[in-house]
XYZ file of C-alpha atoms in Angstrom:
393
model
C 77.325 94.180 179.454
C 79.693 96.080 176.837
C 81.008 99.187 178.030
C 81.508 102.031 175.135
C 84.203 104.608 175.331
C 83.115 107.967 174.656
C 84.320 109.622 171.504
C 86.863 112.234 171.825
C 86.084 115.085 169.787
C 89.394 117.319 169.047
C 88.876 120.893 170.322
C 89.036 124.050 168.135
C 92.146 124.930 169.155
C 93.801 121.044 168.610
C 96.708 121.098 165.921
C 95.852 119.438 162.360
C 96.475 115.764 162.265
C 99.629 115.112 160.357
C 99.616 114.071 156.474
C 100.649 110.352 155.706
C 103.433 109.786 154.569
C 103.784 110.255 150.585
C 105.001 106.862 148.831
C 108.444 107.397 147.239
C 108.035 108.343 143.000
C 109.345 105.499 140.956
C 110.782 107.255 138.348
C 109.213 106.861 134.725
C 111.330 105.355 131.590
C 111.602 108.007 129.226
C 110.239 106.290 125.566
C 112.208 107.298 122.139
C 114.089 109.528 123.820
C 118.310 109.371 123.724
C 119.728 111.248 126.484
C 123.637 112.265 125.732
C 125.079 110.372 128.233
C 123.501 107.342 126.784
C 124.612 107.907 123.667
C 128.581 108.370 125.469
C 127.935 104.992 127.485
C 127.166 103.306 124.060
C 129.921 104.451 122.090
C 132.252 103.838 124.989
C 131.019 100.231 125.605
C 131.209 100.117 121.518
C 135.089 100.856 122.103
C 135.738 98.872 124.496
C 134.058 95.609 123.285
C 135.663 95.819 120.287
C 139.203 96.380 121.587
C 137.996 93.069 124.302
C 137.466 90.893 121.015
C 140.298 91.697 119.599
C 142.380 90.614 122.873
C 140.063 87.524 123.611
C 139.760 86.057 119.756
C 142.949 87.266 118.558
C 145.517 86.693 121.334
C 144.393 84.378 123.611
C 142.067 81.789 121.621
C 143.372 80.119 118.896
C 141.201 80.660 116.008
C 141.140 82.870 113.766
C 138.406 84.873 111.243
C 136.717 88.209 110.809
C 133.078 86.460 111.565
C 133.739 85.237 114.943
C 135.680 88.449 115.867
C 132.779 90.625 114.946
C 130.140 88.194 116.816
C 132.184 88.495 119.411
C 132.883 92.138 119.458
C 128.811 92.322 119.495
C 128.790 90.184 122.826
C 130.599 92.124 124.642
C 129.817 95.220 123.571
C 125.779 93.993 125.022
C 127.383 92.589 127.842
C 129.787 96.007 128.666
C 126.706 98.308 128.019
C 124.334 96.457 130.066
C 126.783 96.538 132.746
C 127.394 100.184 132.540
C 123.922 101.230 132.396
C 122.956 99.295 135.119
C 125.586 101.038 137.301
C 123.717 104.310 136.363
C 119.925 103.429 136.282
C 117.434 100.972 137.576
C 117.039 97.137 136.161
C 113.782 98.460 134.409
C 115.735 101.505 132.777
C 119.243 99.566 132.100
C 116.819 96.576 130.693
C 114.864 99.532 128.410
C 118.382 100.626 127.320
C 119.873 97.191 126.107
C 116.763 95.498 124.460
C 116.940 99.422 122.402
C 120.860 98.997 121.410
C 119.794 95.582 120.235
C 116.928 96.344 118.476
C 118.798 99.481 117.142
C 121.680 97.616 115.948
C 119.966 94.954 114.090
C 117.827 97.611 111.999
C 120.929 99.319 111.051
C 122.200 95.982 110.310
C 119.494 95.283 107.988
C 119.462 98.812 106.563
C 123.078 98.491 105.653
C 122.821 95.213 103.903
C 120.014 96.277 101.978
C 122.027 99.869 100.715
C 124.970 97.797 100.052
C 123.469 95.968 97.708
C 121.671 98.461 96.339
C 124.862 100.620 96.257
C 126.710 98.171 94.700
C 124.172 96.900 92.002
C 124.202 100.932 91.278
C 127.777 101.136 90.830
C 128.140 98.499 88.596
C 124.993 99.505 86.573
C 124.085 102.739 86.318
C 126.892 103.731 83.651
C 125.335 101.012 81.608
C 121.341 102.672 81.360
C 123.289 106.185 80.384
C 123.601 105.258 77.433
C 120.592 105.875 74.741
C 120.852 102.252 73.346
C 120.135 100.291 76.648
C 116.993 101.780 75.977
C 116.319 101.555 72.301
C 118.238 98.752 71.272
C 118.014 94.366 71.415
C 120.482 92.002 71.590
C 119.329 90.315 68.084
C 122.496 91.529 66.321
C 125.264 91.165 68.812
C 127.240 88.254 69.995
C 130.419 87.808 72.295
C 132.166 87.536 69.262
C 130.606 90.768 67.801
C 133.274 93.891 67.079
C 132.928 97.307 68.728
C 130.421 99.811 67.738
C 127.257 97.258 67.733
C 124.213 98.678 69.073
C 123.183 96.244 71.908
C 120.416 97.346 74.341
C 117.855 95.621 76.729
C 114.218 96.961 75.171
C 113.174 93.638 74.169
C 113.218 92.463 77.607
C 112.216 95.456 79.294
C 109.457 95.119 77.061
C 108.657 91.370 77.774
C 109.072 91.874 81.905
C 105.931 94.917 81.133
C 103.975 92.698 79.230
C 104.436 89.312 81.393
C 104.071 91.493 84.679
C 101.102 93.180 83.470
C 99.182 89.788 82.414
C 100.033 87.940 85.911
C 98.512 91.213 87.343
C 95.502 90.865 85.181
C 94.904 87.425 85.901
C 95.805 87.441 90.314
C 94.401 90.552 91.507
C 90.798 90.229 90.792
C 90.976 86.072 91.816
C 93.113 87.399 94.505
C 90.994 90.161 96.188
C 87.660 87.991 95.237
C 89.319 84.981 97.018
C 90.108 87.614 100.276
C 86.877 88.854 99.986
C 84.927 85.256 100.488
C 87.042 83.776 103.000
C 86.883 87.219 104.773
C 83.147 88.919 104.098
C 81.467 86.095 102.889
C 82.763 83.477 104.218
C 80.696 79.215 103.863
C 81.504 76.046 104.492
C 84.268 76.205 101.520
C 86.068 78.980 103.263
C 88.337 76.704 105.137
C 89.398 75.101 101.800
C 90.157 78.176 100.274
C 92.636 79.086 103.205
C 93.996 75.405 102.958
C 94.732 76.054 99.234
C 95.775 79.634 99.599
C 98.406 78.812 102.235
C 99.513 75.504 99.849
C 99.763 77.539 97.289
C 102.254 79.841 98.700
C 104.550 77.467 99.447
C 104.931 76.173 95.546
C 108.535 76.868 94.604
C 108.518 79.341 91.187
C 110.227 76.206 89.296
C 107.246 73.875 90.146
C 104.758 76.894 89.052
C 106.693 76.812 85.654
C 106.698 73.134 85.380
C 102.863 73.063 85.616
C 102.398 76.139 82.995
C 105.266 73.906 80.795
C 103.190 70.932 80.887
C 99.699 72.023 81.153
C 99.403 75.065 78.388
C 102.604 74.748 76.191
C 102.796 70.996 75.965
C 98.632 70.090 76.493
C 97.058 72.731 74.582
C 100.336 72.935 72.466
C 100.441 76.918 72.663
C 104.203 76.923 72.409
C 106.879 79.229 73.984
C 105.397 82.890 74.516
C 105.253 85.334 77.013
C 101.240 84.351 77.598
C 102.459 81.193 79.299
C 105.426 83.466 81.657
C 102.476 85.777 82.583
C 100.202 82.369 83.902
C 103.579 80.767 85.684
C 103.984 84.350 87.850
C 100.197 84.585 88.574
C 100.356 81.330 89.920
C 103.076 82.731 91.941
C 101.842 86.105 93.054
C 98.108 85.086 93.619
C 98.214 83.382 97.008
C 100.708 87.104 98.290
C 97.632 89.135 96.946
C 95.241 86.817 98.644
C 96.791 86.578 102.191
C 97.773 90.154 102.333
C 94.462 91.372 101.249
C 93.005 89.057 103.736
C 95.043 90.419 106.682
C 94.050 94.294 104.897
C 90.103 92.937 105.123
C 90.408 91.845 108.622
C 91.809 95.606 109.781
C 88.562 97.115 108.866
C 86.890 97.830 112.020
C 83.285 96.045 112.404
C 81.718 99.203 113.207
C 81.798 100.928 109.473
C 80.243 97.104 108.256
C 77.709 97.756 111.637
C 76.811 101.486 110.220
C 76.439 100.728 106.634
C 73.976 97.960 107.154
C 72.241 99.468 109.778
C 71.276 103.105 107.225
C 69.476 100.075 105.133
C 72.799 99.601 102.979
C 73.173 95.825 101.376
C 75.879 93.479 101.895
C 77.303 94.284 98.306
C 77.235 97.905 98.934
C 78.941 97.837 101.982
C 81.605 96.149 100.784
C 81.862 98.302 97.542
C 81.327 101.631 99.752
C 82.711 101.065 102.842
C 85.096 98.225 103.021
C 87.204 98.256 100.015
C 87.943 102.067 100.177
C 88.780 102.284 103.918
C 91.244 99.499 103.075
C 92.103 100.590 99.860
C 96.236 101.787 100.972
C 96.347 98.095 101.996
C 94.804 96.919 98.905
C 97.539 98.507 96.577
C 100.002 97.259 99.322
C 99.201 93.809 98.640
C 99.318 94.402 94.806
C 102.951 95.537 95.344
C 104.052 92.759 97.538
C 103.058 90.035 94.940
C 104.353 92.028 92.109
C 107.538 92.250 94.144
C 107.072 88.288 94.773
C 107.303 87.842 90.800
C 109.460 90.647 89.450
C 112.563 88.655 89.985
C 111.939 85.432 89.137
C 113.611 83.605 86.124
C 113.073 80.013 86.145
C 109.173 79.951 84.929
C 110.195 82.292 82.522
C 113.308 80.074 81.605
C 110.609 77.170 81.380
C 107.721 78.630 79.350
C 108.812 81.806 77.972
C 111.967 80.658 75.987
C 113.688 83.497 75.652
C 114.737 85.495 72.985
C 117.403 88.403 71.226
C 114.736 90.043 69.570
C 111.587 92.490 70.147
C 108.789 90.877 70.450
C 105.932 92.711 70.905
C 102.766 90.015 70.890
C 102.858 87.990 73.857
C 100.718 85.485 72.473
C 102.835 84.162 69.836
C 106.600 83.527 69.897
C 109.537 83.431 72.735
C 110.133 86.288 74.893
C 112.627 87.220 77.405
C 112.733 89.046 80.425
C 115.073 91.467 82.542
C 115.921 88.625 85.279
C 116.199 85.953 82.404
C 118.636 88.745 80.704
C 120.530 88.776 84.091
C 121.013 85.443 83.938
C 121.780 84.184 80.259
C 124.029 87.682 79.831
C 126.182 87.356 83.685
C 127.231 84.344 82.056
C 128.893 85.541 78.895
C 132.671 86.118 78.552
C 131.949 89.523 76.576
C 132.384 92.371 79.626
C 129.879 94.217 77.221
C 127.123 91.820 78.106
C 128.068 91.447 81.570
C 127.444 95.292 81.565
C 124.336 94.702 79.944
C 123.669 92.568 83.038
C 124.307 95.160 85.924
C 122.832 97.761 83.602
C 119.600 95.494 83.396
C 119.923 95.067 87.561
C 119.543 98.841 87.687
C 116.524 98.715 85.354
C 115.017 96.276 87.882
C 115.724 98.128 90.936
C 114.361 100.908 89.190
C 110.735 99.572 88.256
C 110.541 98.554 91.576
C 110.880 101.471 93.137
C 108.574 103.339 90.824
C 105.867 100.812 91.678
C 106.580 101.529 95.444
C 106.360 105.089 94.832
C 102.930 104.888 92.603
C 101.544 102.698 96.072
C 102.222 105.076 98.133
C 100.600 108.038 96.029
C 97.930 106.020 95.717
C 97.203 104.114 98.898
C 98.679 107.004 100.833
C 95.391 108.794 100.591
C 92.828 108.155 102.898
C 88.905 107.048 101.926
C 87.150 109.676 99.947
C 89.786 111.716 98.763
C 90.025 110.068 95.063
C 89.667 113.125 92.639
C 86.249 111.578 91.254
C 84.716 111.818 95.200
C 86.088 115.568 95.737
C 84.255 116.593 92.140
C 80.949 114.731 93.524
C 80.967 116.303 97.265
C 81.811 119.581 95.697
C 78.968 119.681 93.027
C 76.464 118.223 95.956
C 77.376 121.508 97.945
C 77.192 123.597 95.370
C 74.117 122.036 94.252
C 72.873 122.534 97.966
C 74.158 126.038 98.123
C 72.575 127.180 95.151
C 68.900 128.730 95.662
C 65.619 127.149 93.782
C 63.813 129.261 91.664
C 60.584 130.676 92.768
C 57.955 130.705 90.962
């Protein structure tokens, strides 16, 4: 027989039974935030790494070099300011602080190469595009051998890059977006293929691209040198960037808008023409500029189908044609400094178009779907239309 104990019941005058104990805070890792003293521990382990390399690599071990002394100064600058920051703060903090300094340092590193050349291409080319004739002039008169005073200009390949950009746009972003659009929306039993193809094709080097264009539509179909054949060589080229980035664009749009559409009675088509394509339209134009940025600089299909040439040529269908990278090349070479100005000046002229393009993307796929001017005019005359009273009669 089990025997119960009688519960106790505290009286009203008992004291309060006395809170548990609190567990100790951990304290939280402040995110994108640079605290002063972190910035003086950095600079300080900057110092004194720097002024280690220089005793380890230049004093003590016998080799010599400005490479290994600056990959060394790195090393122990990370190995001095994980050090010191773990003398101040907790593994998870000090860790937080080092894996920052390295990811810091290597985008400034990569932000500094890229303005150096920039910088540099700048320097040496932006006298050059000052001048009026850069502009207005060819290179159909002028020679290394030619005397001072000669008008001598890059329009005929500033021309020629417009016209064979604008044809391998033509030609890859509607096979590229309709290629994204099957693998992704519609998808089949040739899907897979597609993808296979796609990724083979971005692998072709630009030289085998022109080698196919060479021997397929200027030899075959005996069309000749012209910038036609250029503009098929960089489509080849910048297809398979328009179809994979458009593909990855596709795959961003959240199933619920396709779920929605369908589901207010909407078809397939429409949904993809309505819904789809302008909630990823930013990353549409995005992929545009990435393979235009593929094939802006490249020279050797041009060098291969193209031909090249001094003069203006304004039909791309007949004749040779140059371009600003196959300028670059055939002018760099020259042992006149005036066309090795007409080089740099043509470097700037690149840099330039590209950055144009970059700004037109972002004007245009910085907006987000449904503000396009022509869907503003349409929602506001369907309010005012709303707004407006019927007659009576």
């Amino acid at each position: 027989m089990t025997v119960t104990e009688p519960i106790v019941r505290p009286g009203p005058d008992a004291p309060p039974p006395a809170p548990a104990p609190r567990p100790p805070e951990e304290a939280r890792v402040v995110l994108r935030r640079v605290a002063p003293e972190d910035i003086g521990v950095a600079l300080g382990a900057a110092v004194a790494g720097a002024s280690f390399a220089w005793v380890l690599y230049g004093r003590i071990l016998p080799v010599t070099g400005w490479q290994g002394y600056l990959i060394t100064a790195y090393a122990s600058f990370l190995l001095l300011y994980a050090i010191a920051t773990r003398m101040r703060l907790d593994r998870v903090a000090a860790s937080d602080r080092v894996a920052g300094a390295v990811i810091s340092s290597g985008a400034a590193l990569m932000v500094g190469t890229v303005a150096t050349v920039i910088g540099y291409v700048f320097v040496k080319g932006f006298g050059r595009i000052l001048h009026t004739d850069f502009f207005t002039a060819t290179q159909r008169h002028f020679s290394a051998l030619s005397a001072d005073g000669v008008a001598v200009g890059a329009a005929h390949a500033i021309v020629g890059t417009f016209e064979q950009m604008g044809i391998a746009i033509v030609l890859s972003v509607p096979l590229g977006v309709i290629a994204a659009i099957y693998m992704n929306e519609v998808g089949g039993r040739f899907a897979v293929v597609v993808r296979v193809v796609v990724e083979a094709m971005t692998a072709i080097p630009s030289v085998v691209a022109g080698l196919f264009v060479y021997a397929f539509f200027v030899i075959s179909l005996g069309q000749g040198f012209c910038g036609l054949a250029a503009g098929l060589a960089l489509s080849v080229e910048m297809m398979p960037v328009v179809t994979r980035a458009t593909e990855v664009v596709l795959r961003l749009v959240p199933n619920g808008l396709r779920e929605a559409s369908l589901a207010l009675g909407a078809g397939e088509f429409r949904t993809l023409w309505n819904v789809v394509l302008p909630t990823a339209r930013s990353g549409l134009v995005t992929a545009v500029i990435l393979g235009c940025a593929r094939v802006v600089g490249e020279t050797a299909p041009v060098l291969l189908v193209a031909g090249g040439g001094a003069g203006m040529n304004w039909n791309p269908f007949s004749g040779v044609q140059t371009s600003l990278p196959y300028f670059i090349w055939v002018n760099y070479k020259s042992p006149s400094d005036e066309l090795n100005s007409l080089a740099w000046g043509a470097g700037v002229t690149l840099l330039l178009i590209v950055l144009v393009l970059f700004s037109l993307a972002r004007l245009i796929g910085g907006r987000a779907p449904g503000e396009s001017g022509r869907r503003k005019r349409r929602r506001a005359t369907a309010v005012a239309k709303s707004l407006t009273p019927e007659p009576t009669s």
